[in-house]
Each structure stands twice: as C-alpha cells, then as structure tokens.
Short mmCIF file of C-alpha atoms in Angstrom, two decimals:
data_model
loop_
_atom_site.label_atom_id
_atom_site.label_comp_id
_atom_site.label_asym_id
_atom_site.label_seq_id
_atom_site.Cartn_x
_atom_site.Cartn_y
_atom_site.Cartn_z
CA MET A 295 0.00 0.00 0.00
CA GLY A 296 1.07 3.59 -0.54
CA ARG A 297 2.06 6.08 2.07
CA LYS A 298 -0.50 7.98 4.07
CA TYR A 299 -1.08 11.72 3.84
CA TYR A 300 -0.27 13.61 7.05
CA CYS A 301 -2.26 16.75 7.87
CA ASP A 302 -0.12 19.14 9.91
CA TYR A 303 -3.08 21.15 11.19
CA CYS A 304 -5.13 18.18 12.42
CA ASP A 305 -2.19 15.91 13.34
CA LYS A 306 -3.88 13.03 11.49
CA ARG A 307 -2.90 10.51 8.86
CA ILE A 308 -5.38 9.73 6.09
CA GLN A 309 -5.28 7.76 2.87
CA ASN A 310 -3.22 9.37 0.12
CA ASN A 311 -6.18 9.71 -2.23
CA TYR A 312 -7.05 13.05 -3.85
CA ASP A 313 -10.79 12.77 -3.17
CA ILE A 314 -10.29 11.80 0.48
CA ILE A 315 -7.77 14.62 1.05
CA LYS A 316 -10.10 17.11 -0.63
CA GLN A 317 -13.02 15.93 1.53
CA HIS A 318 -10.84 16.21 4.64
CA ASN A 319 -9.77 19.77 3.78
CA VAL A 320 -13.37 21.03 3.60
CA GLY A 321 -14.37 19.33 6.85
CA LEU A 322 -15.14 21.39 9.94
CA PRO A 323 -12.44 19.81 12.16
CA HIS A 324 -9.76 20.68 9.58
CA ILE A 325 -11.04 24.22 9.04
CA ARG A 326 -11.17 24.79 12.81
CA ALA A 327 -7.67 23.37 13.37
CA LYS A 328 -6.28 25.50 10.54
CA ALA A 329 -7.94 28.66 11.91
CA GLU A 330 -6.58 27.96 15.41
CA TYR A 331 -3.10 27.41 13.98
CA PHE A 332 -3.06 30.74 12.13
CA HIS A 333 -4.67 32.58 15.06
CA GLN A 334 -1.48 32.20 17.08
CA PHE A 335 0.41 34.34 14.55
CA LYS A 336 -1.99 37.30 14.61
CA THR A 337 -0.82 40.56 16.11
CA ILE A 338 -2.77 42.43 18.77
CA ASP A 339 -3.83 45.01 16.17
CA ASP A 340 -5.25 42.27 13.94
CA ILE A 341 -7.15 40.73 16.85
CA LEU A 342 -8.55 44.10 17.96
CA ALA A 343 -9.70 44.97 14.44
CA GLU A 344 -11.40 41.59 14.17
CA ILE A 345 -13.23 41.55 17.53
CA LYS A 346 -13.83 45.18 18.43
CA TYR A 347 -17.38 45.41 17.10
CA LYS A 348 -18.47 41.84 17.72
CA PRO A 349 -20.97 41.18 20.50
CA PRO A 350 -19.81 38.93 23.37
CA CYS A 351 -20.26 35.18 23.02
CA ARG A 352 -23.00 33.55 25.09
CA SER A 353 -20.63 30.91 26.36
CA LEU A 354 -18.49 33.68 27.89
CA LYS A 355 -21.49 34.74 29.96
CA ASP A 356 -22.18 31.15 31.04
CA GLY A 357 -18.54 30.50 31.88
CA SER A 358 -18.42 27.48 29.58
CA GLU A 359 -16.16 26.83 26.60
CA CYS A 360 -17.43 27.83 23.17
CA MET A 361 -17.77 24.87 20.83
CA PHE A 362 -16.91 27.04 17.79
CA GLY A 363 -13.54 28.24 19.10
CA VAL A 364 -11.75 30.64 16.75
CA LEU A 365 -14.51 30.29 14.14
CA CYS A 366 -17.14 31.78 16.48
CA ARG A 367 -18.82 34.87 15.07
CA TYR A 368 -18.88 36.42 18.54
CA ARG A 369 -15.96 37.60 20.67
CA HIS A 370 -14.39 35.71 23.54
CA TYR A 371 -12.74 38.70 25.20
CA THR A 372 -14.23 40.81 27.98
CA THR A 373 -14.32 44.59 27.64
CA GLU A 374 -11.55 44.82 30.25
CA GLN A 375 -9.33 42.54 28.17
CA ILE A 376 -10.00 44.67 25.08
CA TRP A 377 -9.04 47.84 26.98
CA GLU A 378 -5.81 46.18 28.12
CA MET A 379 -4.99 45.18 24.53
CA GLU A 380 -5.62 48.74 23.34
CA LYS A 381 -3.15 50.08 25.92
CA ILE A 382 -0.34 47.92 24.56
#
C-alpha cells in the first residue's frame, strides 16, 4: 500500500487519495484546526480589528467553553481585556 497523507493542522494521517484529502480539507475539524493554527500568529492590532465590534459570546457569559472556538462569530474577550490590549 502507498504512504499515508499527514495533515499538519489536524495531526492526522489519512489515505493518500485526492478525493479523500479534498473531503478532509473542507471538513469542519480541519477548518477549525487551521484557523486555530493561524490565530497564534496574529498581532494584537489584527485581533482588535477583528473583535472590536463583535458582541460577546453567550458561552463567555455562562462561563463554559465555546464549541466554535476561533470560528465563532462572537468575541471571547471581555471589555476589560479589550481595553488592556488597546493600551499595549
């Protein structure tokens, strides 16, 4: 059998078949892992521009973890955290 394809973002090995790799790349776990990977390289200015006008996430109010992670359309920072980022 041939070698397996390794996805760096998901840390998974899958069959080295074009259709399977293409299907994996459009899957939600891969998209989320890729977004979380690139989120670590964003500057504070990029993060502020992205979250400044978003309403707070409901899971932040509940104290639970958001299941959408970086892909959430709401912000996961409190107003105090945003003020601290603006000072820097």
